[in-house]
């Protein structure tokens, strides 16, 4: 059998396309498998000290263009920051940073589903570093719905990332955050003692348990189906969610306006509780520090939260009658857990508006600052929690790609889950496939249920997995065919 020149060219073209298709779809399959949002995380930090794959993941993160741009780093700065971060974690935790905590919590939970977080994150993807089921996420695959929901509820976030930082008790409960870890060097702040129960100390880690964590799914009123959180209104959003979900009319967060405002080297335009617009007087004069300070006066003794959103400031300082704190504004926005303040106590919030890119030769010309304050009502929260916890989704089994359990529903209810809404999930109610409901602006998964007892199962399959495997197999067979034909031609030529 003799092949023409055209035939040999066609065979070569087929082989090349087979390799390209196999590579493309193979990468799609494996990238899709990273979209597992239940447990998240693949390596502990100790693994990263000895695991080349994990080290490669960390290197890819610190070389990611979006990540570098978000932090205003050059590639060289990103490398330096990665090394500094690794050394800092290593010095804090030693060669066995978290040895024993996972076994302790697994024994304590006896196979039940739960989430946990560090009170202060070391890196955005703490779950991947320490191999635990957490909340914070930085990923190019992050669905836009969950990122927007988390940011609008008050978490620090931007685009494809959001960070666990100073949540209210409602947010902790919604996301099934049952354990908070705190390092020795941070002490045991009032917020942990206030909201959580001390469980155990293992090495230099303090473990606190949230006594009011809700399950990964629970029944709520169907009135929440059309609820969408609005930007820069986290206190209103939390209040409206709690009202629609539980039917309890008493607000959880009581917002109050700022009392006065002062500024240096900026001109204030329109200003209210939803935003303070300003222009910087001399943006090219880097010696003149533009500053905005807003002062609140607490109308009563209350547990206080602040919300700030300011892209032109890297840090925010807040001062009460008891202390002064200075902290980074992660992603430019987020909640601040201030703690108890007395009636008449002043809370001063100050921003130096000096954030600029490394190669920018001036401050930014203008900006808009959002700074809000609200007191948390624990009595109202206890009522809301009892209502939401009355009809849990009782899991009978779960893994990385599926969960199943039972509920006892009434008319006009929907199963609310804290699982991000995304392609790949399928719901079954009593064995029948059921359409998913995107809740909270397509942030999380909801499942409609009728009155009575039901068995509900959620399954995740990577979108395009079967197609990718099929195309990859066909490409592999085509490549094998080309290889055999090439070998046959070579043997035939040698015998001629």
Coordinates of C-alpha atoms in Angstrom, one line a residue:
X1 CA 0.0 0.0 0.0
X2 CA 1.5 3.4 -1.1
X3 CA 0.5 6.8 0.3
X4 CA 0.7 9.9 -1.9
X5 CA 2.4 13.1 -0.8
X6 CA -1.0 14.6 -0.3
X7 CA -2.0 11.6 1.8
X8 CA 1.1 11.9 4.0
X9 CA 0.4 15.6 4.5
X10 CA -3.2 14.9 5.5
X11 CA -2.0 12.3 8.0
X12 CA 0.5 14.7 9.5
X13 CA -2.2 17.4 9.8
X14 CA -4.5 14.9 11.6
X15 CA -1.7 14.0 14.0
X16 CA -1.0 17.6 14.8
X17 CA -4.7 18.4 15.4
X18 CA -5.0 15.3 17.6
X19 CA -2.2 16.5 19.8
X20 CA -3.7 20.0 20.0
X21 CA -7.2 18.8 20.8
X22 CA -6.0 16.3 23.3
X23 CA -3.9 19.0 25.1
X24 CA -6.7 21.7 25.0
X25 CA -9.6 19.4 26.1
X26 CA -7.4 17.6 28.6
X27 CA -6.5 20.9 30.3
X28 CA -10.2 21.9 30.2
X29 CA -11.1 18.7 32.0
X30 CA -8.5 19.2 34.8
X31 CA -9.2 22.9 35.1
X32 CA -12.9 22.1 35.5
X33 CA -12.1 19.7 38.3
X34 CA -10.7 22.6 40.3
X35 CA -14.3 23.9 40.5
X36 CA -15.0 21.8 43.6
X37 CA -16.5 24.3 46.0
X38 CA -17.5 22.1 48.9
X39 CA -14.3 21.4 50.7
X40 CA -11.6 23.4 48.8
X41 CA -7.9 23.1 49.5
X42 CA -5.4 20.5 48.4
X43 CA -2.3 20.9 50.5
X44 CA -1.3 21.8 54.1
X45 CA 1.5 24.3 54.5
X46 CA 3.8 21.6 55.7
X47 CA 3.1 19.7 52.4
X48 CA 4.3 22.8 50.6
X49 CA 7.6 22.6 52.3
X50 CA 8.2 19.2 50.7
X51 CA 5.6 19.0 47.8
X52 CA 6.8 20.3 44.5
X53 CA 3.2 20.5 43.1
X54 CA 2.1 22.7 46.0
X55 CA 5.2 24.9 45.6
X56 CA 4.3 25.3 42.0
X57 CA 0.7 26.3 42.9
X58 CA 2.0 29.0 45.3
X59 CA 4.5 30.3 42.6
X60 CA 1.7 30.5 40.0
X61 CA -0.5 32.5 42.5
X62 CA 2.3 35.1 43.1
X63 CA 3.0 35.3 39.4
X64 CA -0.6 35.8 38.4
X65 CA -1.1 39.1 36.6
X66 CA -4.5 39.9 38.3
X67 CA -3.0 39.1 41.7
X68 CA 0.0 41.3 41.1
X69 CA -2.1 44.1 39.8
X70 CA -4.5 43.9 42.7
X71 CA -1.6 44.3 45.1
X72 CA 0.3 46.9 43.0
X73 CA 3.3 44.6 42.7
X74 CA 5.8 44.1 39.9
X75 CA 6.8 40.5 39.2
X76 CA 10.0 41.0 41.2
X77 CA 8.0 42.3 44.1
X78 CA 5.7 39.4 43.9
X79 CA 8.6 37.0 44.2
X80 CA 9.9 38.8 47.2
X81 CA 6.5 38.9 48.9
X82 CA 6.1 35.2 48.3
X83 CA 9.4 34.4 50.0
X84 CA 8.6 36.8 52.9
X85 CA 5.2 35.2 53.3
X86 CA 6.6 31.6 53.4
X87 CA 9.3 32.6 55.9
X88 CA 6.7 34.4 58.1
X89 CA 4.4 31.4 58.2
X90 CA 7.3 29.0 58.7
X91 CA 8.6 31.1 61.6
X92 CA 5.1 31.2 63.1
X93 CA 4.2 27.6 62.9
X94 CA 7.5 25.7 62.5
X95 CA 7.9 22.6 60.5
X96 CA 4.7 21.1 61.7
X97 CA 2.5 24.2 61.7
X98 CA -0.9 22.8 62.4
X99 CA -0.1 19.3 63.5
X100 CA -3.0 17.9 65.5
X101 CA -5.8 20.4 64.8
X102 CA -7.4 18.5 61.9
X103 CA -7.5 15.2 63.8
X104 CA -8.9 17.0 66.8
X105 CA -11.8 18.6 64.8
X106 CA -12.5 15.5 62.8
X107 CA -12.8 13.6 66.1
X108 CA -15.0 16.3 67.5
X109 CA -17.3 16.4 64.5
X110 CA -17.5 12.7 63.9
X111 CA -17.8 13.0 60.1
X112 CA -20.3 16.0 60.1
X113 CA -19.9 18.7 57.5
X114 CA -18.4 22.0 58.8
X115 CA -16.3 25.0 57.8
X116 CA -13.6 26.8 59.6
X117 CA -11.4 29.9 59.2
X118 CA -8.5 31.8 60.6
X119 CA -9.6 35.0 62.4
X120 CA -6.8 36.7 60.4
X121 CA -5.9 35.2 57.1
X122 CA -2.2 34.6 56.2
X123 CA -3.0 34.3 52.5
X124 CA -6.3 34.6 50.6
X125 CA -6.3 30.9 49.8
X126 CA -5.7 29.8 53.4
X127 CA -7.8 26.7 52.7
X128 CA -5.4 25.6 50.0
X129 CA -2.3 26.3 52.2
X130 CA -3.6 24.5 55.3
X131 CA -6.0 22.0 53.7
X132 CA -9.2 22.9 55.4
X133 CA -12.8 23.7 54.3
X134 CA -12.9 27.4 54.5
X135 CA -14.6 30.5 53.0
X136 CA -11.9 32.8 51.6
X137 CA -11.2 32.4 47.9
X138 CA -8.9 33.8 45.2
X139 CA -9.4 32.1 41.9
X140 CA -9.8 32.9 38.2
X141 CA -12.6 30.3 38.2
X142 CA -14.6 32.0 41.0
X143 CA -18.2 32.5 39.8
X144 CA -19.2 36.2 39.7
X145 CA -22.4 35.6 41.6
X146 CA -20.8 34.4 44.8
X147 CA -18.1 37.1 44.7
X148 CA -20.7 39.8 44.3
X149 CA -22.9 38.3 47.1
X150 CA -20.0 38.1 49.6
X151 CA -18.7 41.6 48.8
X152 CA -22.2 43.1 49.1
X153 CA -22.8 41.4 52.5
X154 CA -19.6 43.1 53.8
X155 CA -16.7 40.7 53.1
X156 CA -13.6 42.2 51.6
X157 CA -13.7 41.3 48.0
X158 CA -12.9 42.3 44.4
X159 CA -13.9 40.5 41.2
X160 CA -12.6 37.0 41.6
X161 CA -11.7 37.0 45.3
X162 CA -13.3 37.5 48.7
X163 CA -11.8 37.3 52.2
X164 CA -13.1 36.2 55.5
X165 CA -12.5 39.1 57.9
X166 CA -14.6 40.4 60.8
X167 CA -18.0 38.9 60.0
X168 CA -21.1 39.5 61.9
X169 CA -22.7 36.5 63.7
X170 CA -25.3 36.3 60.9
X171 CA -22.6 35.9 58.2
X172 CA -20.7 33.2 60.2
X173 CA -24.0 31.3 60.6
X174 CA -25.1 31.6 57.0
X175 CA -21.8 30.1 55.8
X176 CA -21.6 27.3 58.4
X177 CA -18.4 28.6 59.9
X178 CA -18.2 26.5 63.0
X179 CA -14.6 26.9 64.1
X180 CA -12.3 30.0 64.2
X181 CA -8.6 29.5 64.7
X182 CA -6.5 32.2 66.3
X183 CA -2.7 32.3 66.7
X184 CA -0.9 32.9 70.0
X185 CA 0.7 36.1 68.7
X186 CA -2.7 37.6 68.2
X187 CA -3.9 36.8 71.7
X188 CA -7.6 36.1 72.4
X189 CA -9.5 39.3 71.3
X190 CA -12.8 40.3 72.8
X191 CA -14.7 39.4 69.5
X192 CA -13.8 35.8 69.9
X193 CA -14.8 35.6 73.5
X194 CA -18.0 37.5 72.7
X195 CA -19.2 35.3 69.8
X196 CA -17.6 32.0 70.3
X197 CA -16.8 29.3 72.9
X198 CA -13.2 28.4 73.6
X199 CA -12.7 24.7 72.6
X200 CA -9.0 23.8 72.7
X201 CA -5.5 25.1 72.4
X202 CA -3.1 23.0 70.3
X203 CA 0.4 24.3 70.1
X204 CA 0.3 27.9 69.3
X205 CA -3.3 27.8 68.0
X206 CA -6.5 28.7 69.9
X207 CA -9.6 26.9 68.6
X208 CA -13.0 28.6 69.1
X209 CA -16.4 27.0 68.4
X210 CA -19.3 29.0 67.0
X211 CA -22.3 27.8 69.0
X212 CA -24.7 29.3 66.4
X213 CA -23.4 27.9 63.1
X214 CA -26.2 26.9 60.8
X215 CA -26.0 23.7 58.7
X216 CA -24.8 23.9 55.1
X217 CA -28.5 23.9 54.1
X218 CA -31.7 25.0 55.9
X219 CA -35.3 25.9 54.9
X220 CA -36.3 29.5 54.5
X221 CA -39.3 31.4 53.1
X222 CA -39.6 31.4 49.3
X223 CA -39.9 35.2 49.7
X224 CA -36.1 35.3 49.5
X225 CA -36.0 33.9 45.9
X226 CA -35.9 37.4 44.3
X227 CA -33.7 39.0 46.9
X228 CA -30.5 40.5 45.6
X229 CA -27.9 42.4 47.8
X230 CA -27.1 46.0 46.8
X231 CA -23.5 47.4 46.6
X232 CA -22.1 49.3 49.5
X233 CA -25.1 48.6 51.8
X234 CA -24.0 45.6 53.8
X235 CA -26.0 46.4 57.0
X236 CA -29.2 46.9 55.0
X237 CA -28.5 43.7 53.0
X238 CA -28.0 41.7 56.1
X239 CA -31.2 43.1 57.7
X240 CA -33.3 42.4 54.6
X241 CA -31.9 38.9 54.2
X242 CA -32.7 38.0 57.8
X243 CA -36.2 39.5 57.6
X244 CA -37.1 37.6 54.4
X245 CA -35.5 34.4 55.4
X246 CA -36.8 34.2 59.0
X247 CA -39.9 36.4 59.1
X248 CA -38.5 38.1 62.2
X249 CA -39.2 41.9 61.8
X250 CA -36.7 43.2 64.3
X251 CA -33.5 44.5 62.5
X252 CA -30.2 42.9 63.4
X253 CA -28.1 46.0 62.7
X254 CA -29.0 49.5 63.7
X255 CA -27.1 52.0 61.5
X256 CA -26.5 55.6 62.5
X257 CA -25.0 58.5 60.7
X258 CA -21.6 60.1 61.2
X259 CA -21.5 63.2 63.4
X260 CA -18.8 65.3 61.7
X261 CA -16.1 65.2 59.1
X262 CA -12.7 66.8 58.7
X263 CA -10.2 66.7 55.8
X264 CA -6.8 67.8 54.8
X265 CA -5.6 68.6 51.3
X266 CA -8.9 67.5 49.7
X267 CA -12.1 69.3 48.7
X268 CA -15.3 67.6 49.7
X269 CA -18.2 67.4 47.2
X270 CA -21.5 65.5 47.8
X271 CA -21.5 63.7 51.2
X272 CA -24.0 61.4 52.9
X273 CA -23.9 58.0 54.6
X274 CA -23.8 56.3 51.2
X275 CA -20.7 58.1 50.0
X276 CA -18.3 61.1 50.4
X277 CA -17.1 62.4 47.1
X278 CA -13.9 64.4 47.1
X279 CA -11.1 65.7 44.9
X280 CA -7.5 65.9 45.9
X281 CA -6.2 69.5 45.9
X282 CA -2.6 68.9 44.7
X283 CA -2.4 65.2 43.5
X284 CA 1.2 65.7 42.2
X285 CA 2.5 67.1 45.4
X286 CA 3.4 63.8 47.2
X287 CA 4.6 65.7 50.3
X288 CA 1.0 66.9 51.1
X289 CA -0.9 63.9 52.5
X290 CA -4.6 63.9 51.6
X291 CA -6.6 62.8 54.5
X292 CA -10.3 62.2 55.4
X293 CA -11.5 61.7 58.9
X294 CA -15.1 60.8 59.8
X295 CA -16.3 60.8 63.5
X296 CA -19.3 58.8 64.8
X297 CA -20.9 59.3 68.2
X298 CA -22.6 56.2 69.6
X299 CA -26.2 56.8 70.6
X300 CA -26.2 54.0 73.1
X301 CA -24.1 51.2 74.5
X302 CA -23.8 48.7 71.7
X303 CA -21.7 46.2 69.9
X304 CA -20.3 48.2 66.9
X305 CA -19.4 47.2 63.3
X306 CA -17.9 49.6 60.7
X307 CA -18.0 49.2 57.0
X308 CA -15.5 51.0 54.8
X309 CA -14.9 51.2 51.0
X310 CA -12.0 53.3 49.8
X311 CA -9.8 52.4 46.9
X312 CA -7.4 55.3 47.4
X313 CA -6.3 54.2 50.9
X314 CA -4.3 51.1 51.8
X315 CA -5.1 51.3 55.5
X316 CA -7.7 52.7 57.8
X317 CA -7.2 53.8 61.4
X318 CA -10.1 53.9 63.8
X319 CA -10.0 55.3 67.4
X320 CA -12.5 54.8 70.2
X321 CA -12.4 55.9 73.7
X322 CA -10.5 52.8 74.6
X323 CA -8.0 52.1 71.9
X324 CA -6.6 53.0 68.5
X325 CA -6.3 50.4 65.7
X326 CA -4.7 50.6 62.3
X327 CA -5.4 47.9 59.7
X328 CA -5.0 47.1 56.0
X329 CA -8.1 47.5 53.9
X330 CA -8.2 44.2 52.1
X331 CA -9.4 44.8 48.5
X332 CA -10.3 48.3 49.5
X333 CA -13.5 47.4 51.4
X334 CA -14.8 45.3 54.2
X335 CA -16.3 45.1 57.7
X336 CA -14.5 46.0 60.9
X337 CA -15.4 44.5 64.2
X338 CA -14.9 47.3 66.7
X339 CA -16.6 45.7 69.7
X340 CA -18.5 47.3 72.6
X341 CA -18.8 51.1 72.7
X342 CA -20.6 53.2 75.3
X343 CA -23.3 55.8 74.8
X344 CA -21.7 59.1 73.8
X345 CA -18.4 57.4 72.9
X346 CA -16.7 58.8 69.8
X347 CA -15.4 56.6 67.0
X348 CA -13.0 58.3 64.7
X349 CA -12.3 56.7 61.3
X350 CA -9.4 58.1 59.3
X351 CA -7.9 57.5 55.8
X352 CA -4.7 58.7 54.2
X353 CA -5.7 58.8 50.5
X354 CA -2.2 57.9 49.2
X355 CA -2.8 54.7 47.4
X356 CA -1.2 54.7 43.9
X357 CA 0.5 52.4 41.5
X358 CA 4.2 51.8 41.8
X359 CA 4.9 53.9 38.6
X360 CA 2.2 56.5 39.1
X361 CA 3.8 59.9 39.8
X362 CA 0.8 61.4 41.6
X363 CA -2.1 60.6 43.8
X364 CA -5.4 59.9 42.2
X365 CA -7.3 63.1 41.4
X366 CA -10.6 62.1 43.1
X367 CA -12.5 59.3 44.9
X368 CA -15.5 58.3 46.9
X369 CA -15.3 57.1 50.5
X370 CA -18.1 54.9 52.0
X371 CA -17.9 54.6 55.8
X372 CA -20.9 53.4 57.8
X373 CA -21.5 52.3 61.4
X374 CA -24.1 50.0 63.0
X375 CA -24.8 48.3 66.3
X376 CA -25.6 44.6 66.4
X377 CA -28.7 43.5 68.2
X378 CA -27.9 40.1 69.9
X379 CA -31.5 39.6 71.1
X380 CA -32.9 40.0 67.6
X381 CA -30.2 37.7 66.3
X382 CA -31.0 34.9 68.8
X383 CA -34.6 35.0 67.5
X384 CA -33.5 34.8 63.9
X385 CA -31.1 32.0 64.6
X386 CA -33.7 29.9 66.4
X387 CA -36.1 30.3 63.4
X388 CA -33.5 29.4 60.8
X389 CA -32.1 26.5 62.7
X390 CA -35.6 25.0 63.2
X391 CA -35.7 23.3 59.8
X392 CA -32.2 22.1 58.9
X393 CA -31.0 19.9 56.0
X394 CA -29.8 16.9 58.0
X395 CA -27.0 15.4 56.0
X396 CA -26.7 11.6 55.9
X397 CA -23.6 11.6 53.8
X398 CA -21.3 13.9 51.8
X399 CA -18.1 14.0 49.8
X400 CA -16.2 16.5 47.7
X401 CA -18.8 16.1 44.9
X402 CA -22.1 15.3 46.5
X403 CA -24.3 15.9 49.6
X404 CA -27.5 14.2 50.6
X405 CA -29.9 14.5 53.5
X406 CA -33.4 15.0 54.6
X407 CA -35.7 18.0 55.4
X408 CA -39.2 18.4 56.8
X409 CA -40.8 21.3 54.8
X410 CA -43.9 23.4 54.9
X411 CA -45.7 25.2 52.1
X412 CA -43.9 28.1 50.4
X413 CA -40.3 27.1 51.4
X414 CA -37.0 26.7 49.6
X415 CA -33.8 25.0 50.7
X416 CA -31.0 27.7 51.1
X417 CA -27.5 26.3 50.9
X418 CA -24.1 28.0 51.4
X419 CA -22.8 26.3 48.2
X420 CA -21.9 28.7 45.4
X421 CA -24.2 28.6 42.5
X422 CA -22.4 27.5 39.4
X423 CA -22.7 25.2 36.4
X424 CA -22.2 21.5 37.2
X425 CA -24.6 21.1 40.1
X426 CA -27.7 19.0 39.9
X427 CA -30.4 18.6 42.5
X428 CA -32.6 15.6 43.2
X429 CA -35.7 15.7 45.4
X430 CA -36.9 12.2 46.4
X431 CA -34.9 10.8 43.5
X432 CA -36.5 13.2 40.9
X433 CA -34.2 15.7 39.1
X434 CA -35.2 19.3 40.2
X435 CA -34.2 22.6 38.8
X436 CA -31.9 24.7 40.9
X437 CA -32.8 28.2 42.1
X438 CA -30.0 30.8 42.0
X439 CA -30.3 32.8 45.3
X440 CA -28.8 36.1 46.4
X441 CA -28.1 37.3 42.9
X442 CA -26.9 33.9 41.7
X443 CA -24.6 33.7 44.7
X444 CA -25.7 30.4 46.2
X445 CA -27.8 27.3 45.4
X446 CA -31.4 27.0 46.3
X447 CA -33.7 24.0 45.9
X448 CA -37.5 24.3 45.8
X449 CA -39.4 21.8 48.0
X450 CA -43.0 21.1 48.6
X451 CA -44.6 20.4 52.0
X452 CA -43.7 17.3 53.8
X453 CA -40.6 15.1 54.4
X454 CA -38.1 15.0 51.5
X455 CA -34.7 13.4 50.6
X456 CA -32.5 16.0 48.8
X457 CA -29.3 15.2 47.0
X458 CA -26.9 17.6 45.3
X459 CA -24.3 16.3 42.8
X460 CA -21.5 18.1 41.1
X461 CA -20.0 17.0 37.8
X462 CA -17.4 19.1 36.0
X463 CA -19.0 20.9 33.1
X464 CA -17.7 19.5 29.8
X465 CA -16.0 16.5 31.5
X466 CA -17.6 13.8 29.4
X467 CA -17.2 15.8 26.2
X468 CA -13.5 16.5 27.1
X469 CA -12.9 12.9 27.8
X470 CA -14.6 11.8 24.6
X471 CA -12.7 14.2 22.4
X472 CA -9.4 13.4 24.2
X473 CA -10.0 9.7 23.6
X474 CA -10.8 10.2 20.0
X475 CA -7.6 12.4 19.6
X476 CA -5.6 9.7 21.4
X477 CA -6.9 7.1 19.0
X478 CA -6.1 9.3 16.0
X479 CA -2.6 9.9 17.3
X480 CA -2.1 6.1 17.8
X481 CA -3.4 5.5 14.3
X482 CA -1.0 8.1 12.9
X483 CA 1.9 6.6 14.9
X484 CA 1.2 3.1 13.5
X485 CA 0.8 4.4 9.9
X486 CA 4.1 6.3 10.3
X487 CA 5.8 3.2 11.6
X488 CA 4.3 1.1 8.8
X489 CA 5.6 3.6 6.1
X490 CA 9.0 3.7 7.7
X491 CA 9.3 -0.1 7.7
X492 CA 8.0 -0.2 4.1
X493 CA 10.6 2.4 3.0
X494 CA 13.4 0.5 4.6
X495 CA 12.4 -2.7 2.7
X496 CA 12.2 -0.9 -0.6

